[in-house]
PDB file of C-alpha atoms in Angstrom:
ATOM      1  CA  UNK A   1       0.000   0.000   0.000  1.00  0.00           C
ATOM      2  CA  UNK A   2       2.865   2.356   0.825  1.00  0.00           C
ATOM      3  CA  UNK A   3       4.337   1.839  -2.671  1.00  0.00           C
ATOM      4  CA  UNK A   4       1.044   2.628  -4.364  1.00  0.00           C
ATOM      5  CA  UNK A   5       0.718   5.839  -2.385  1.00  0.00           C
ATOM      6  CA  UNK A   6       4.303   7.044  -2.670  1.00  0.00           C
ATOM      7  CA  UNK A   7       5.600   5.237  -5.774  1.00  0.00           C
ATOM      8  CA  UNK A   8       8.888   4.929  -3.851  1.00  0.00           C
ATOM      9  CA  UNK A   9      10.569   1.556  -3.309  1.00  0.00           C
ATOM     10  CA  UNK A  10      12.938   3.089  -0.742  1.00  0.00           C
ATOM     11  CA  UNK A  11      10.091   4.536   1.323  1.00  0.00           C
ATOM     12  CA  UNK A  12       8.174   1.265   1.056  1.00  0.00           C
ATOM     13  CA  UNK A  13      11.188  -0.632   2.421  1.00  0.00           C
ATOM     14  CA  UNK A  14      12.017   1.931   5.110  1.00  0.00           C
ATOM     15  CA  UNK A  15       8.495   2.579   6.405  1.00  0.00           C
ATOM     16  CA  UNK A  16       8.296  -0.627   8.512  1.00  0.00           C
ATOM     17  CA  UNK A  17      11.738   0.060   9.999  1.00  0.00           C
ATOM     18  CA  UNK A  18      10.796   3.636  10.827  1.00  0.00           C
ATOM     19  CA  UNK A  19       7.546   2.494  12.474  1.00  0.00           C
ATOM     20  CA  UNK A  20       9.305  -0.229  14.484  1.00  0.00           C
ATOM     21  CA  UNK A  21      11.946   2.255  15.625  1.00  0.00           C
ATOM     22  CA  UNK A  22       9.334   4.798  16.661  1.00  0.00           C
ATOM     23  CA  UNK A  23       7.396   2.131  18.550  1.00  0.00           C
ATOM     24  CA  UNK A  24      10.565   0.974  20.332  1.00  0.00           C
ATOM     25  CA  UNK A  25      11.519   4.476  21.485  1.00  0.00           C
ATOM     26  CA  UNK A  26       7.947   5.306  22.529  1.00  0.00           C
ATOM     27  CA  UNK A  27       7.627   2.035  24.482  1.00  0.00           C
ATOM     28  CA  UNK A  28      10.997   2.576  26.114  1.00  0.00           C
ATOM     29  CA  UNK A  29       9.973   6.085  27.151  1.00  0.00           C
ATOM     30  CA  UNK A  30       6.678   4.871  28.634  1.00  0.00           C
ATOM     31  CA  UNK A  31       8.353   2.022  30.527  1.00  0.00           C
ATOM     32  CA  UNK A  32      11.136   4.279  31.798  1.00  0.00           C
ATOM     33  CA  UNK A  33       8.559   6.799  33.004  1.00  0.00           C
ATOM     34  CA  UNK A  34       6.641   4.048  34.805  1.00  0.00           C
ATOM     35  CA  UNK A  35       9.801   2.769  36.495  1.00  0.00           C
ATOM     36  CA  UNK A  36      10.933   6.256  37.492  1.00  0.00           C
ATOM     37  CA  UNK A  37       7.540   6.940  39.051  1.00  0.00           C
ATOM     38  CA  UNK A  38       7.484   3.598  40.893  1.00  0.00           C
ATOM     39  CA  UNK A  39      11.002   4.022  42.241  1.00  0.00           C
ATOM     40  CA  UNK A  40      10.141   7.443  43.656  1.00  0.00           C
ATOM     41  CA  UNK A  41       6.796   6.495  45.238  1.00  0.00           C
ATOM     42  CA  UNK A  42       5.710   3.177  46.753  1.00  0.00           C
ATOM     43  CA  UNK A  43       8.699   1.080  45.676  1.00  0.00           C
ATOM     44  CA  UNK A  44      11.046   3.603  47.309  1.00  0.00           C
ATOM     45  CA  UNK A  45       9.552   2.743  50.717  1.00  0.00           C
ATOM     46  CA  UNK A  46       7.791  -0.624  50.596  1.00  0.00           C
ATOM     47  CA  UNK A  47       7.453  -0.771  54.364  1.00  0.00           C
ATOM     48  CA  UNK A  48       5.618   2.556  54.595  1.00  0.00           C
ATOM     49  CA  UNK A  49       3.291   1.826  51.666  1.00  0.00           C
ATOM     50  CA  UNK A  50       2.539  -1.871  52.113  1.00  0.00           C
ATOM     51  CA  UNK A  51       3.733  -3.256  55.457  1.00  0.00           C
ATOM     52  CA  UNK A  52       2.678  -0.642  58.007  1.00  0.00           C
ATOM     53  CA  UNK A  53      -0.819   0.273  56.804  1.00  0.00           C
ATOM     54  CA  UNK A  54      -3.590  -2.031  57.936  1.00  0.00           C
ATOM     55  CA  UNK A  55      -5.095  -3.846  54.975  1.00  0.00           C
ATOM     56  CA  UNK A  56      -1.997  -3.814  52.784  1.00  0.00           C
ATOM     57  CA  UNK A  57       0.848  -6.280  52.334  1.00  0.00           C
ATOM     58  CA  UNK A  58       3.845  -7.150  50.132  1.00  0.00           C
ATOM     59  CA  UNK A  59       5.148 -10.588  49.197  1.00  0.00           C
ATOM     60  CA  UNK A  60       8.460 -11.695  47.735  1.00  0.00           C
ATOM     61  CA  UNK A  61       8.888 -15.049  45.966  1.00  0.00           C
ATOM     62  CA  UNK A  62      12.319 -16.564  46.612  1.00  0.00           C
ATOM     63  CA  UNK A  63      13.654 -19.614  44.772  1.00  0.00           C
ATOM     64  CA  UNK A  64      17.099 -21.067  45.493  1.00  0.00           C
ATOM     65  CA  UNK A  65      18.033 -17.942  47.430  1.00  0.00           C
ATOM     66  CA  UNK A  66      17.074 -15.497  44.660  1.00  0.00           C
ATOM     67  CA  UNK A  67      14.191 -13.088  44.484  1.00  0.00           C
ATOM     68  CA  UNK A  68      12.156 -14.239  41.485  1.00  0.00           C
ATOM     69  CA  UNK A  69       8.887 -12.363  41.967  1.00  0.00           C
ATOM     70  CA  UNK A  70       6.969  -9.747  43.913  1.00  0.00           C
ATOM     71  CA  UNK A  71       3.398  -8.629  44.431  1.00  0.00           C
ATOM     72  CA  UNK A  72       1.680  -6.041  46.592  1.00  0.00           C
ATOM     73  CA  UNK A  73      -1.846  -5.708  47.933  1.00  0.00           C
ATOM     74  CA  UNK A  74      -3.155  -2.289  48.878  1.00  0.00           C
ATOM     75  CA  UNK A  75      -6.456  -1.991  50.698  1.00  0.00           C
ATOM     76  CA  UNK A  76      -8.943   0.679  49.659  1.00  0.00           C
ATOM     77  CA  UNK A  77     -11.381   1.566  52.414  1.00  0.00           C
ATOM     78  CA  UNK A  78     -13.630   3.714  50.211  1.00  0.00           C
ATOM     79  CA  UNK A  79     -15.021   0.675  48.350  1.00  0.00           C
ATOM     80  CA  UNK A  80     -13.792  -2.204  50.571  1.00  0.00           C
ATOM     81  CA  UNK A  81     -11.549  -3.627  47.843  1.00  0.00           C
ATOM     82  CA  UNK A  82      -7.897  -4.544  47.724  1.00  0.00           C
ATOM     83  CA  UNK A  83      -5.794  -3.656  44.694  1.00  0.00           C
ATOM     84  CA  UNK A  84      -3.284  -6.173  43.370  1.00  0.00           C
ATOM     85  CA  UNK A  85      -0.219  -4.054  42.543  1.00  0.00           C
ATOM     86  CA  UNK A  86       3.371  -4.387  41.368  1.00  0.00           C
ATOM     87  CA  UNK A  87       3.084  -7.999  40.213  1.00  0.00           C
ATOM     88  CA  UNK A  88       6.386  -8.916  38.611  1.00  0.00           C
ATOM     89  CA  UNK A  89       8.215 -12.184  37.940  1.00  0.00           C
ATOM     90  CA  UNK A  90      11.790 -12.444  36.690  1.00  0.00           C
ATOM     91  CA  UNK A  91      11.606 -13.326  32.985  1.00  0.00           C
ATOM     92  CA  UNK A  92      13.875 -16.355  33.543  1.00  0.00           C
ATOM     93  CA  UNK A  93      11.291 -17.863  35.912  1.00  0.00           C
ATOM     94  CA  UNK A  94       8.060 -17.140  34.051  1.00  0.00           C
ATOM     95  CA  UNK A  95       5.793 -20.038  33.171  1.00  0.00           C
ATOM     96  CA  UNK A  96       6.580 -21.858  36.423  1.00  0.00           C
ATOM     97  CA  UNK A  97       3.448 -20.866  38.352  1.00  0.00           C
ATOM     98  CA  UNK A  98       5.124 -18.151  40.427  1.00  0.00           C
ATOM     99  CA  UNK A  99       2.709 -15.413  39.338  1.00  0.00           C
ATOM    100  CA  UNK A 100      -0.267 -17.690  40.043  1.00  0.00           C
ATOM    101  CA  UNK A 101       1.068 -18.421  43.518  1.00  0.00           C
ATOM    102  CA  UNK A 102       1.617 -14.733  44.230  1.00  0.00           C
ATOM    103  CA  UNK A 103      -1.842 -13.918  42.870  1.00  0.00           C
ATOM    104  CA  UNK A 104      -3.377 -16.552  45.135  1.00  0.00           C
ATOM    105  CA  UNK A 105      -1.623 -14.982  48.130  1.00  0.00           C
ATOM    106  CA  UNK A 106      -3.369 -11.706  47.361  1.00  0.00           C
ATOM    107  CA  UNK A 107      -6.734 -13.477  46.982  1.00  0.00           C
ATOM    108  CA  UNK A 108      -6.223 -15.298  50.309  1.00  0.00           C
ATOM    109  CA  UNK A 109      -5.236 -11.994  51.933  1.00  0.00           C
ATOM    110  CA  UNK A 110      -8.432 -10.390  50.626  1.00  0.00           C
ATOM    111  CA  UNK A 111     -10.594 -13.191  52.040  1.00  0.00           C
ATOM    112  CA  UNK A 112      -8.820 -13.140  55.430  1.00  0.00           C
ATOM    113  CA  UNK A 113      -9.309  -9.379  55.664  1.00  0.00           C
ATOM    114  CA  UNK A 114     -12.955  -9.438  54.518  1.00  0.00           C
ATOM    115  CA  UNK A 115     -12.486  -7.402  51.347  1.00  0.00           C
ATOM    116  CA  UNK A 116     -15.401  -7.458  48.917  1.00  0.00           C
ATOM    117  CA  UNK A 117     -13.197  -7.816  45.829  1.00  0.00           C
ATOM    118  CA  UNK A 118      -9.687  -7.776  44.434  1.00  0.00           C
ATOM    119  CA  UNK A 119      -9.057  -5.095  41.823  1.00  0.00           C
ATOM    120  CA  UNK A 120      -6.359  -5.655  39.231  1.00  0.00           C
ATOM    121  CA  UNK A 121      -4.469  -2.404  38.767  1.00  0.00           C
ATOM    122  CA  UNK A 122      -3.066  -2.699  35.250  1.00  0.00           C
ATOM    123  CA  UNK A 123      -3.350  -1.395  31.709  1.00  0.00           C
ATOM    124  CA  UNK A 124      -4.303  -3.034  28.429  1.00  0.00           C
ATOM    125  CA  UNK A 125      -0.594  -3.091  27.549  1.00  0.00           C
ATOM    126  CA  UNK A 126       0.109  -5.653  30.278  1.00  0.00           C
ATOM    127  CA  UNK A 127      -1.352  -8.679  28.522  1.00  0.00           C
ATOM    128  CA  UNK A 128       0.341 -11.168  30.867  1.00  0.00           C
ATOM    129  CA  UNK A 129      -1.441  -9.584  33.835  1.00  0.00           C
ATOM    130  CA  UNK A 130      -4.799  -9.991  32.116  1.00  0.00           C
ATOM    131  CA  UNK A 131      -4.024 -13.634  31.285  1.00  0.00           C
ATOM    132  CA  UNK A 132      -3.096 -14.253  34.929  1.00  0.00           C
ATOM    133  CA  UNK A 133      -6.326 -12.632  36.077  1.00  0.00           C
ATOM    134  CA  UNK A 134      -8.345 -14.977  33.869  1.00  0.00           C
ATOM    135  CA  UNK A 135      -6.491 -18.078  35.124  1.00  0.00           C
ATOM    136  CA  UNK A 136      -7.114 -17.139  38.762  1.00  0.00           C
ATOM    137  CA  UNK A 137     -10.798 -16.491  38.121  1.00  0.00           C
ATOM    138  CA  UNK A 138     -10.658 -12.693  38.229  1.00  0.00           C
ATOM    139  CA  UNK A 139     -12.221 -10.588  35.485  1.00  0.00           C
ATOM    140  CA  UNK A 140      -9.538  -9.533  32.990  1.00  0.00           C
TER     141      UNK A 140
END
């Protein structure tokens, strides 16, 4: 289609590379912004955000002495829900059930603390989080 519009073989060949490059730099910028924000807010002081407040908690998955995953639960009193936050599993350990186990910990925490629901705090970009939500019975 690009060739028919531009009549340029060079542009037709370069257009996909230009689009992929733009997508890479945009994605990198978004991810870097997310990480910068996280490292200057709740992840800068996990104890203050997740361990001290009643109704919140933070779990770390350790395998063979290494941290391989994390997840946080943050209670919201306004609607009696708990938000599943900061779910992350080391890419070398994905597909081994670690995320499911961490997700179950949050669900168990919600039941023990009488929360009405668990809310998945994520975006459409995080497809793995939505897949996990479906496998644990949560709406994706």
